[in-house]
Coordinates of C-alpha atoms in Angstrom, one line a residue:
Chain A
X1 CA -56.3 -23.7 35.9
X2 CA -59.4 -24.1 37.9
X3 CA -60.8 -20.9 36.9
X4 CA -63.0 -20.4 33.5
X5 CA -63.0 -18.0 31.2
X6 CA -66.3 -16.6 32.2
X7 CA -64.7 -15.7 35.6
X8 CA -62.0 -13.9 34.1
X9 CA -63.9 -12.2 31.7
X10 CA -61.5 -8.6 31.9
X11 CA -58.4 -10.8 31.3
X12 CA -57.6 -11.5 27.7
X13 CA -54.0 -12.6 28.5
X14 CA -52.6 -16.0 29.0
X15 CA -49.2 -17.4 29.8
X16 CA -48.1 -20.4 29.2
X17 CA -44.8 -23.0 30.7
X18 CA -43.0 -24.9 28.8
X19 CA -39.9 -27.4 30.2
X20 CA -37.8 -27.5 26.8
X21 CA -37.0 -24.8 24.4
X22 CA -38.5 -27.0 21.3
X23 CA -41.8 -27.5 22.9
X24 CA -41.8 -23.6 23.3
X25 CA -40.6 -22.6 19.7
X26 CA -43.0 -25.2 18.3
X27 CA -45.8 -23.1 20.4
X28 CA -44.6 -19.7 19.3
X29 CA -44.8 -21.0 15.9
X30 CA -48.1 -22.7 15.7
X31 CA -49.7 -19.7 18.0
X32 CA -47.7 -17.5 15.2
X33 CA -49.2 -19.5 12.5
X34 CA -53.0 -19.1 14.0
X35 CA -52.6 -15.1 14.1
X36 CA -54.2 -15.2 17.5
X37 CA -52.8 -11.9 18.6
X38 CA -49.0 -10.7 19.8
X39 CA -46.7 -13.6 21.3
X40 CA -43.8 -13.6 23.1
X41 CA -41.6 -15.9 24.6
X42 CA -39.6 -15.4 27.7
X43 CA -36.1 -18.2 28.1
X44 CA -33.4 -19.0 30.9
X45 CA -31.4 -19.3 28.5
X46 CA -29.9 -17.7 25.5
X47 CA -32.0 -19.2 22.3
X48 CA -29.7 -21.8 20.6
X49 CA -30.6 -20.2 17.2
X50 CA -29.1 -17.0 16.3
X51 CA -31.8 -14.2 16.3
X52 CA -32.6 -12.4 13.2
X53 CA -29.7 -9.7 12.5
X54 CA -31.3 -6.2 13.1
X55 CA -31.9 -3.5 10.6
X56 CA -31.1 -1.1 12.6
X57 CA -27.0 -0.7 11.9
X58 CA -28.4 0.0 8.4
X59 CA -30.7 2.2 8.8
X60 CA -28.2 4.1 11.3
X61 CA -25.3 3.8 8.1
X62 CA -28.1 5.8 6.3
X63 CA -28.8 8.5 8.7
X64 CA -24.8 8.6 8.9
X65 CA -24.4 9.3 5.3
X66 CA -27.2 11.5 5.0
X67 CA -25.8 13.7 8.2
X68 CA -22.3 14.0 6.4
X69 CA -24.0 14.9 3.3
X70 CA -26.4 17.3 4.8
X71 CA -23.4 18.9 6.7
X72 CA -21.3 19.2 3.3
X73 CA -23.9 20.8 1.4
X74 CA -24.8 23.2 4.3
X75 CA -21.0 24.4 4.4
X76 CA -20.7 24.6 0.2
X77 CA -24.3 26.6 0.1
X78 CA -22.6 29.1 2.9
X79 CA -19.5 29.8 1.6
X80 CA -20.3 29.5 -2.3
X81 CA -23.9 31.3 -2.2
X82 CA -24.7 32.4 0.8
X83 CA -21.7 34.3 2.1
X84 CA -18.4 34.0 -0.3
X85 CA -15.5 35.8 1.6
X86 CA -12.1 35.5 0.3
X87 CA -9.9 33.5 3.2
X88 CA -6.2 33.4 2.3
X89 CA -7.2 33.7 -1.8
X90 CA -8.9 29.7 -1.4
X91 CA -11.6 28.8 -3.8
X92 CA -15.0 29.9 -2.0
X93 CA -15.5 26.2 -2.4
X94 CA -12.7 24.7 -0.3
X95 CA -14.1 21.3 0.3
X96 CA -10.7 19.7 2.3
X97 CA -11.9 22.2 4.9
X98 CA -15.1 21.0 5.2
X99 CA -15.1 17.7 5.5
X100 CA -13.8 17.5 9.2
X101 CA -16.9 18.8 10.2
X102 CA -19.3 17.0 7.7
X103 CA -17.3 13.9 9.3
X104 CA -18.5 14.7 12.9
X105 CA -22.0 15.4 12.2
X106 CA -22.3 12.0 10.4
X107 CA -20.7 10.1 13.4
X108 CA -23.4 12.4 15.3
X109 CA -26.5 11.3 13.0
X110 CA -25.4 7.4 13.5
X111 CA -25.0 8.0 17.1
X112 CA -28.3 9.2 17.6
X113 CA -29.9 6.8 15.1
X114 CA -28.5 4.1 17.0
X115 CA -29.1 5.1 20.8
X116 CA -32.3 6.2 19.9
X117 CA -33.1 3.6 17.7
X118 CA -31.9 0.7 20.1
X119 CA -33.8 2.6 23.1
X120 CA -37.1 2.4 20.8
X121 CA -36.7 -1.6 19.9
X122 CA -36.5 -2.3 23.9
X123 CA -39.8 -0.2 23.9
X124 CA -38.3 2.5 26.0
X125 CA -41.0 5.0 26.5
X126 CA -43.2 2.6 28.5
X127 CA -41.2 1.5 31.4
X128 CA -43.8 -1.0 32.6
X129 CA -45.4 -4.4 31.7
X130 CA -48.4 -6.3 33.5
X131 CA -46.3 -9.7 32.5
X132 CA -43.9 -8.7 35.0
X133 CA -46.7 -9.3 37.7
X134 CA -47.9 -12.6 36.4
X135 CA -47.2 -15.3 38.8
X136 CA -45.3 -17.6 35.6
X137 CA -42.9 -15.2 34.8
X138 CA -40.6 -15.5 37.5
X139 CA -40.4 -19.4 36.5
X140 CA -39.2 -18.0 33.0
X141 CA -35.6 -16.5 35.1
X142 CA -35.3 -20.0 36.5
X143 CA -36.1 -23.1 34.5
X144 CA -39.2 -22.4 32.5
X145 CA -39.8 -21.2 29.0
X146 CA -42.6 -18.8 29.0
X147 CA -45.1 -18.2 26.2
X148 CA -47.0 -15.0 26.6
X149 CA -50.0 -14.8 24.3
X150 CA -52.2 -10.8 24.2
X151 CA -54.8 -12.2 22.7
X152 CA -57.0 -10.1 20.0
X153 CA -60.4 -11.7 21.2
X154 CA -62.3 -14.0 23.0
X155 CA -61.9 -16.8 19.9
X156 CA -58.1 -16.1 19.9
X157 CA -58.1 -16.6 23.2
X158 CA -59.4 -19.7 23.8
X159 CA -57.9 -21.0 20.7
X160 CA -54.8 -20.0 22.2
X161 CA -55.5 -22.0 25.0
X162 CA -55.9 -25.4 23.1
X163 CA -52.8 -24.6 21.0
X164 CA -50.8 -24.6 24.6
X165 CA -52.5 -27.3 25.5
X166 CA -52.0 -29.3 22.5
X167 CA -48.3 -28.7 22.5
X168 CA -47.4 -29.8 25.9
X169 CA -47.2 -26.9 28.2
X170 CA -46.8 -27.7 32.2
X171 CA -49.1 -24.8 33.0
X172 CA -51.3 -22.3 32.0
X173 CA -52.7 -19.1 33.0
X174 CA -55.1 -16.3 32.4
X175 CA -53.6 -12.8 33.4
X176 CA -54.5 -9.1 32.8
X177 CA -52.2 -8.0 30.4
Chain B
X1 CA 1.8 -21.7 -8.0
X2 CA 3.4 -23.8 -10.5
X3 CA 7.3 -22.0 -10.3
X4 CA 8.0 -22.4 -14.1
X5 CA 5.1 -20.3 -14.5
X6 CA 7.2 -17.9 -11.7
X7 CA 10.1 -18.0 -13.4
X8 CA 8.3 -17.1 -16.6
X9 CA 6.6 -14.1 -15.6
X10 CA 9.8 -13.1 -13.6
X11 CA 11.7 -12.6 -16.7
X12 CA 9.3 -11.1 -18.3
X13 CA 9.0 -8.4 -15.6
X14 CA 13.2 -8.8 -15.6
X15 CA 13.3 -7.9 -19.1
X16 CA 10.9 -5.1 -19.6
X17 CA 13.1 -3.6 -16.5
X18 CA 16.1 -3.7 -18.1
X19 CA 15.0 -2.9 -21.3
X20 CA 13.5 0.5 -19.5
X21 CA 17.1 1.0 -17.8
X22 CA 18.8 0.7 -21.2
X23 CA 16.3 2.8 -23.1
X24 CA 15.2 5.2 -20.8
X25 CA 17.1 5.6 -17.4
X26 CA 15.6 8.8 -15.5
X27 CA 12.1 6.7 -16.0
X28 CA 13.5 3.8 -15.1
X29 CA 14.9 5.3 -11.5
X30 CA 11.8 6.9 -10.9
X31 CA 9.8 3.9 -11.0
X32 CA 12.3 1.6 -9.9
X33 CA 11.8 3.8 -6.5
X34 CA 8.3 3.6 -6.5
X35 CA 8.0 -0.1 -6.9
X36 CA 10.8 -0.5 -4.3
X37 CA 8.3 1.7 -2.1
X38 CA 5.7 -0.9 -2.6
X39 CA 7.3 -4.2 -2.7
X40 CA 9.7 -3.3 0.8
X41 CA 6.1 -2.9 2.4
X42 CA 6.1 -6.8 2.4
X43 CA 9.3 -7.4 4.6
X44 CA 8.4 -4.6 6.6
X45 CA 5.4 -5.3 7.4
X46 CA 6.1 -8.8 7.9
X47 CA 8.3 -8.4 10.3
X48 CA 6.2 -5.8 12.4
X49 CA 3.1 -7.5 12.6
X50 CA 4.7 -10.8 13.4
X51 CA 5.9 -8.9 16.5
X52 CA 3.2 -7.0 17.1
X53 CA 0.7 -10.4 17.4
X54 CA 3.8 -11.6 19.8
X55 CA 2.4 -8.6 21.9
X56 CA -0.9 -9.2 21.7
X57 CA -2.0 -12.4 20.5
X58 CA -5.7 -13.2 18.7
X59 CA -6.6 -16.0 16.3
X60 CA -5.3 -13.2 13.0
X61 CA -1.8 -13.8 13.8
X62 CA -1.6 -17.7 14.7
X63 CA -3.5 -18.1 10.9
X64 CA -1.2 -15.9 9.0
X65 CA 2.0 -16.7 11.0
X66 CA 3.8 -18.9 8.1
X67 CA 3.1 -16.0 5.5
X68 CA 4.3 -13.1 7.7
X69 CA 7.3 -14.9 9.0
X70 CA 8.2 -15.6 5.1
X71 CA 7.5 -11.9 4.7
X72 CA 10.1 -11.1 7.6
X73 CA 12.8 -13.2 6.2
X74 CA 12.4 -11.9 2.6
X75 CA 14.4 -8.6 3.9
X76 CA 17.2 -10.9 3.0
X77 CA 16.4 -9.5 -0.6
X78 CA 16.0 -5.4 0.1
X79 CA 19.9 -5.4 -0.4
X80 CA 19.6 -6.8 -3.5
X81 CA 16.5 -4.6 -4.9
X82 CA 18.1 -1.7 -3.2
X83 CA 21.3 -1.7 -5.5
X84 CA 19.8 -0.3 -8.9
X85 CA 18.6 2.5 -6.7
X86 CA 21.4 3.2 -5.4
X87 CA 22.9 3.4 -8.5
X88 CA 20.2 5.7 -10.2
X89 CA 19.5 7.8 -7.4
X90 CA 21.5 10.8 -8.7
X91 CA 19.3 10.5 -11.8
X92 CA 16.1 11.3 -9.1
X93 CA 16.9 13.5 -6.3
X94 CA 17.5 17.2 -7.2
X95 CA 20.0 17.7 -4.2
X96 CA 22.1 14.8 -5.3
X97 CA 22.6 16.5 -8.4
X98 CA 26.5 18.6 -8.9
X99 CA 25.5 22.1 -9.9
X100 CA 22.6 23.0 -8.7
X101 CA 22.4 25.7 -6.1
X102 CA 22.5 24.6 -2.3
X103 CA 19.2 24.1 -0.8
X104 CA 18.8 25.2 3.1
X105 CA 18.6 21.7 4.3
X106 CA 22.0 20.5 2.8
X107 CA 23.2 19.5 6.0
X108 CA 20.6 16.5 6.0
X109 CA 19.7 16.4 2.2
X110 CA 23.8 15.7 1.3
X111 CA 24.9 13.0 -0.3
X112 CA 27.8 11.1 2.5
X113 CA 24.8 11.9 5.2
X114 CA 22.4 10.1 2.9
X115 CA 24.5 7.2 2.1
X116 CA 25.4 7.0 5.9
X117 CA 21.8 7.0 6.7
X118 CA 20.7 4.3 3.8
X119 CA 23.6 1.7 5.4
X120 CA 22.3 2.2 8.9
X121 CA 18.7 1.3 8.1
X122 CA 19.9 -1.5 6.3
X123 CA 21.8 -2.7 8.7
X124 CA 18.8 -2.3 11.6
X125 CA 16.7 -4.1 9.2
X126 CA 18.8 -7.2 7.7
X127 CA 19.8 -7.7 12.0
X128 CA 16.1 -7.2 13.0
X129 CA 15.2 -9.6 9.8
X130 CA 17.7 -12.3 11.9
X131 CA 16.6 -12.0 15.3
X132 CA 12.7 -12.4 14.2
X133 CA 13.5 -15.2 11.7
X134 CA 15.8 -17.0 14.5
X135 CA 12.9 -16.6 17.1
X136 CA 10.2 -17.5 14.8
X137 CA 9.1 -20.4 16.1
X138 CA 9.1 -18.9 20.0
X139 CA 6.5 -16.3 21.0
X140 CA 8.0 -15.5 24.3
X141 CA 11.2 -15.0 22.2
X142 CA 9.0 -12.9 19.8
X143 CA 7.5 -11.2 22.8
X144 CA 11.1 -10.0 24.1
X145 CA 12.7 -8.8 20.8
X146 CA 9.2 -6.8 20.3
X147 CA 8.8 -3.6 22.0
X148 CA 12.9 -3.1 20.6
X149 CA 12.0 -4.3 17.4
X150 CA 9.0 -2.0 16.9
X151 CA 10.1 0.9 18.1
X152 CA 13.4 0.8 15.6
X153 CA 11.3 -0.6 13.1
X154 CA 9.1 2.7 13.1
X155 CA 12.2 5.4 13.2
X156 CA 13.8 4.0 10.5
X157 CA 11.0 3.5 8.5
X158 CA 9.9 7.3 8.7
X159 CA 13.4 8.3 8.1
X160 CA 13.7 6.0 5.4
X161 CA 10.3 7.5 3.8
X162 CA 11.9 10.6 4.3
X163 CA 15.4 10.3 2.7
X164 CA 14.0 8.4 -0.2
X165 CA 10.5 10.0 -0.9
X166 CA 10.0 12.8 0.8
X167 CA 13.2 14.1 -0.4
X168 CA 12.4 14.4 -4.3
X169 CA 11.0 17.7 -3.7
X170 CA 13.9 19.2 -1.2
X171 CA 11.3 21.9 -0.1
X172 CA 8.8 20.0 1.0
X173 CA 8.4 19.2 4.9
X174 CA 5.3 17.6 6.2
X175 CA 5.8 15.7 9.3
X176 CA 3.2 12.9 8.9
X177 CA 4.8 11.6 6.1
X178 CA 6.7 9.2 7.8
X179 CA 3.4 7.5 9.5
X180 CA 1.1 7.8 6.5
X181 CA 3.9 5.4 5.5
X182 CA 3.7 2.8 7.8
X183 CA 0.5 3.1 7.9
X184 CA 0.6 2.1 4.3
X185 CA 3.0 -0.6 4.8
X186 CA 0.8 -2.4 7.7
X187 CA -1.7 -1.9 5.2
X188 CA -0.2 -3.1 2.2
X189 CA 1.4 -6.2 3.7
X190 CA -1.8 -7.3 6.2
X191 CA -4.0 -7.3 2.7
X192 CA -1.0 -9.2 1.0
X193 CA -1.3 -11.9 4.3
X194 CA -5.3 -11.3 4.1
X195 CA -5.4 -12.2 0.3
X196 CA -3.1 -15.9 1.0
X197 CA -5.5 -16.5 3.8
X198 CA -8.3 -15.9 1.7
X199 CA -6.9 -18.1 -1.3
X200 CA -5.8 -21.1 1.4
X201 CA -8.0 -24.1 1.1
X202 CA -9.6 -23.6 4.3
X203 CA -9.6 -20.1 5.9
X204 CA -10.5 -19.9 9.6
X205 CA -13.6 -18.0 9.8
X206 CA -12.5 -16.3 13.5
X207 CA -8.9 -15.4 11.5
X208 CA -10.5 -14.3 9.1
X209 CA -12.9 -11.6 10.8
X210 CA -10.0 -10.6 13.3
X211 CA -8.4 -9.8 9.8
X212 CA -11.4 -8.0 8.0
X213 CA -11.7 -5.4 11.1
X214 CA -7.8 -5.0 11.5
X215 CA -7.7 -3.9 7.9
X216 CA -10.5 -2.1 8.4
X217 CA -8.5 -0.2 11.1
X218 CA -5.7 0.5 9.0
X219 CA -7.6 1.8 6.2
X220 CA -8.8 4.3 8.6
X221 CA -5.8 4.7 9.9
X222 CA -4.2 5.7 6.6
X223 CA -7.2 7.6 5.7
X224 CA -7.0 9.9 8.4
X225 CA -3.4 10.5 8.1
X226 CA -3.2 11.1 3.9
X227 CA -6.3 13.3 4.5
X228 CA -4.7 15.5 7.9
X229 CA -1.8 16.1 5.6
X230 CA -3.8 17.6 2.7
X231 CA -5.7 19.3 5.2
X232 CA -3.0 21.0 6.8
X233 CA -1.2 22.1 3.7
X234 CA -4.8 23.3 2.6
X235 CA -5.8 25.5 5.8
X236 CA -1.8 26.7 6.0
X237 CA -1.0 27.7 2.4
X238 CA 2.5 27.7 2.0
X239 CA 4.4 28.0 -1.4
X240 CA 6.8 25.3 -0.7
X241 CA 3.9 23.3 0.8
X242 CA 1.3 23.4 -1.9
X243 CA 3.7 23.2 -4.5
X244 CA 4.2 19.3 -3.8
X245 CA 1.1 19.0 -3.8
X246 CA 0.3 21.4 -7.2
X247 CA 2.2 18.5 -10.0
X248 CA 0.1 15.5 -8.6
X249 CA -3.3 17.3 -9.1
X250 CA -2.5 18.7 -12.2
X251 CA -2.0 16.5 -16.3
X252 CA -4.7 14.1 -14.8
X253 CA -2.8 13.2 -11.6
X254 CA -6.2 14.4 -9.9
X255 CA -7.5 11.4 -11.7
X256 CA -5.2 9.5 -10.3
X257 CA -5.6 10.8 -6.8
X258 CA -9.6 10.1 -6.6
X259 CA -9.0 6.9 -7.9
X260 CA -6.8 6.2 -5.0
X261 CA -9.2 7.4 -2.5
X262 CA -11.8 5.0 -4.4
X263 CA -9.8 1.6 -4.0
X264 CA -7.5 2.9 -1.0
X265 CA -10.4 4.1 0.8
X266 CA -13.8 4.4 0.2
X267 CA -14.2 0.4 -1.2
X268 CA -12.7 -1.1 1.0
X269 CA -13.7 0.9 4.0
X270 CA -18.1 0.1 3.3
X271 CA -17.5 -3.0 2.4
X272 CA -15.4 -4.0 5.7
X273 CA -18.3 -2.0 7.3
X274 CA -20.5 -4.6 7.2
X275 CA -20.5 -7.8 9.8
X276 CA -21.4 -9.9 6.9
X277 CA -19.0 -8.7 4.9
X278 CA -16.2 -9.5 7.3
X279 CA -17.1 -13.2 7.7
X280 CA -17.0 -13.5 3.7
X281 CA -13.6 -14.4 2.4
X282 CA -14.5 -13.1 -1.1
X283 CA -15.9 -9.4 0.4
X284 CA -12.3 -9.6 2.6
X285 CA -10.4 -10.5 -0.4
X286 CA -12.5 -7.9 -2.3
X287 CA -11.4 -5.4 -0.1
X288 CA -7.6 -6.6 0.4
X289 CA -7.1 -6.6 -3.4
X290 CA -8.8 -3.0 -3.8
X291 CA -6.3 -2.1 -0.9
X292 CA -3.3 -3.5 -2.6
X293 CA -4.2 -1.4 -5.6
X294 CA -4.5 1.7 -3.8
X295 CA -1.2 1.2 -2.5
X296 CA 0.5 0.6 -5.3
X297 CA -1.3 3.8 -7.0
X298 CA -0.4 5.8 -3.6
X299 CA 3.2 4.9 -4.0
X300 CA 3.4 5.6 -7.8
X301 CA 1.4 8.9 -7.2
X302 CA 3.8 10.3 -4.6
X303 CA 6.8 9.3 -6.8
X304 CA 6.0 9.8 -10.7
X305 CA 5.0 13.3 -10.9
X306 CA 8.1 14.5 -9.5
X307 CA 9.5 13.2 -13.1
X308 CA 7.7 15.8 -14.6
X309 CA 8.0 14.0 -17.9
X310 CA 6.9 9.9 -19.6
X311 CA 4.4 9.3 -16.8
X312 CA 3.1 6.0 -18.8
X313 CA 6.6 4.6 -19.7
X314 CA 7.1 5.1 -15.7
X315 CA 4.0 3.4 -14.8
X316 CA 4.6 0.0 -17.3
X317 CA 7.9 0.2 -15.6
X318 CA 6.5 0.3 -11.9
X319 CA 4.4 -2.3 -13.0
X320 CA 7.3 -4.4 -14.7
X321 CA 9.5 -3.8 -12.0
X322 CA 6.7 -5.5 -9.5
X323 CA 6.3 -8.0 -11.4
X324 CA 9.6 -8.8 -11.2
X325 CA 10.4 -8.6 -7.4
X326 CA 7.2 -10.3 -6.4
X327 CA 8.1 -13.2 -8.6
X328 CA 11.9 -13.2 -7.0
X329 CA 10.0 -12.7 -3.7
X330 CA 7.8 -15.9 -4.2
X331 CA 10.8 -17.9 -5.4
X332 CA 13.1 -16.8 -2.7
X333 CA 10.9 -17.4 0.0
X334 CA 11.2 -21.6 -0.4
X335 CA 15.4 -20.6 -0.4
X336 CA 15.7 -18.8 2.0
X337 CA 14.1 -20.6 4.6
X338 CA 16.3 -23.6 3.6
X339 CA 19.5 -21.4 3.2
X340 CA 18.4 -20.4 6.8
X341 CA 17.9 -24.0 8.4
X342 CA 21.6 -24.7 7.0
X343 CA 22.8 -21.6 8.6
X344 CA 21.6 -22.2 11.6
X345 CA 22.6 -26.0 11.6

């Protein structure tokens, strides 16, 4: 805390410790409130609230049902239009026969959706974070809650800084993030 | 329930039945059989998920525990619903009928070997019906007779699904049949146990969720198996295969079929999809009662058209007949239990 914000004038990160979870959440909120740039919040503990349900068993339903369908219609346009051959005198459309494989391709479609899906939420493709090199968030695996601001600008910044301040954090600390 | 109003719509259900056995008998026997079909998924059922949550426990089994075990002990009943089928059944089964020319599998299909059979499951079931009422109250009891228990359960269940469904076309083998009917009767009698827990005062949220994704399982579970058999009969193209399969597609029956995948199926299965869903007593009940109305259409489906004739006066009379063991079922229930404590005293 000795340093100013001239000194660190690459940095437009800051972290801030917190010693209860409702002194945190109160931060994340007012920080939230003051658009001051993307916050996060690291705990040692599971949050007591339940986190907002995901939309992502939804979206992979959808992607489900559209595979099944997709595969359906593929296997009626081949055997109706595209090629008709007589197999043991069945219609050409013989839908019992097709839906076996209509099924698998839409258990493939919500597989995907969801592995990929769940990958890209956890922000797969980058495999790195500066936080993870901050001094303060090692505090955050132990006893601390952690309030990680990216701050847009300068004025977020420092207005960030008095928000932290003003709602009781132990520390706080510019970092390169 | 308010038991005059029981005994009311038991009579009511009494009478029409009677008045269908007077007036028209082949349509009575026909959907006497298919409301048996429905109605013995209850004891059935009963019994064999009691002693399956013996084996392995949960929260489902300890909230539902008093309605199953009531289930198991009304087998005390099946020999009572079981004797105007006996009496009718020549009226049903081509084989059973003097005159007709001898089908290949007369040495199964006959009627001293049928009769034989029909005691023996009986029997299995009215001793298995004791020893799960008398251990009841014990799960390690429970836990012993189970792995018997079951396994009998099962065998004479397909056979009896066999000999008394299966069998109204003579020519028609398909060896799933026995399973896609227990599938149907863990289905029918888990939404009948899912539908009091739903309507008790104060349903236990866990129960209730452990319930939700076990009948979502067995919704699957029948799914899979009614579908596999259509499938097979499809991709092998038989005569005597497809010919079961030819009068309950055709006069509207296909109607009848999609509406069975509807409410058996599709309904309940995405609405039990969703987590939500399953904590909601009215989505679970939702989906038990379109269940319960599957099964009763599945039952009807697989036994009406082989009547060939009066498929409504068959259907008010699967209806009546319901009506009128379900209301002997709720009535007997408070008896028996009594009747039972005396016994065992």
């Amino acid at each position: 805390m000795s340093r100013s914000f001239e000194a660190q004038a690459a940095s437009k990160g800051l972290t801030g410790s917190f010693i209860s979870e409702e002194a945190s959440l109160a931060a994340l909120s007012s920080l939230n409130a003051a658009g001051v740039g993307e916050v996060t919040l690291f705990s040692p503990v599971p949050p007591n609230e339940a986190p907002k349900p995901s939309r992502l068993p939804a979206v992979a339903l959808v992607m489900g049902l559209l595979g099944a369908a997709a595969f359906f219609t593929l296997q009626s346009f081949a055997n109706v239009i595209a090629y008709p051959l007589d197999i043991g005198g069945r219609p050409p459309f013989s839908w019992p026969s097709f839906i076996p494989i209509a099924f698998e391709a839409g258990i493939l479609s919500v597989v995907l959706t969801a592995v990929i899906g769940a990958g890209a939420l956890c922000g797969l493709p980058r495999y790195y974070d500066p936080v993870d090199e901050t001094p303060m968030i090692r505090d955050s695996s132990i006893d601390r809650w952690v309030v990680v601001v990216r701050a847009r600008d300068w004025d977020a910044l420092a207005r960030s800084q008095a928000i932290l301040q003003d709602c009781g954090a132990r520390a706080i600390e510019e970092a390169e993030l | 329930m308010n038991p005059i109003f029981v005994i009311l719509a038991g009579a009511i259900g009494y009478g029409a039945t009677i008045l269908g056995w007077v007036l028209a008998p082949k349509s009575f026997a026909f959907a006497w059989l298919a409301a048996l079909s429905v109605w013995v998924a209850w004891p059935l059922g009963g019994m064999a998920l009691v002693l399956i949550h013996a084996l392995t426990g949960g929260r489902w089994g300890i909230a539902i525990h008093g309605v199953l075990a009531a289930g198991a002990r009304s087998v005390f009943l099946v020999p009572l619903f079981v004797i105007p089928y006996a009496l009718t059944a020549t009226r049903i089964y081509p084989w059973l009928q003097s005159g007709v020319t001898q089908f290949d599998n007369a040495i199964y299909l006959n009627e001293s070997a049928f009769l034989l059979r029909g005691v023996i499951y009986l029997l299995i079931w009215l001793i298995l019906g004791a020893l799960v009422t008398r251990a009841e109250r014990s799960a390690e009891e429970l836990a012993r007779l189970a792995p018997y228990a079951l396994i009998l359960l099962a065998l004479t269940t397909t056979f009896a699904a066999i000999d008394a469904i299966m069998s109204l076309d003579p020519t028609f083998a398909s060896s799933i049949f026995g399973l896609v009917f227990i599938s149907e009767v863990g289905a029918i009698s888990l939404s009948v146990a899912a539908l009091a827990l739903v309507l008790s005062p104060a349903p236990d949220r866990e129960a209730l969720r452990q319930i939700a994704r076990l009948l979502l399982a067995f919704v699957i579970l029948w799914s899979y198996l009614a579908f596999m058999q259509l499938l097979i009969v499809w991709q092998s193209d038989l005569p005597h295969e497809t010919a079961w399969y030819l009068p309950r597609w055709r006069q509207g029956w296909d109607f009848i079929a999609w509406l069975i995948a509807f409410t058996h199926f599709f309904a309940p299965f995405f609405t039990l999809l969703s987590s939500r869903a399953q904590h909601s007593p009215k989505a679970v009940g939702f989906a038990a009662a379109s269940i319960l109305v599957g099964g009763i259409l599945h039952q009807f489906w697989l036994v009406a058209p082989a009547a060939g004739a009066r498929s409504w006066a068959i259907a008010l009379l699967t209806l009546s007949a319901l009506l009128a063991m379900a209301c002997t079922n709720l009535l007997a229930a408070r008896w028996t239990k009594q009747i039972w404590n005396w016994i065992e005293a």
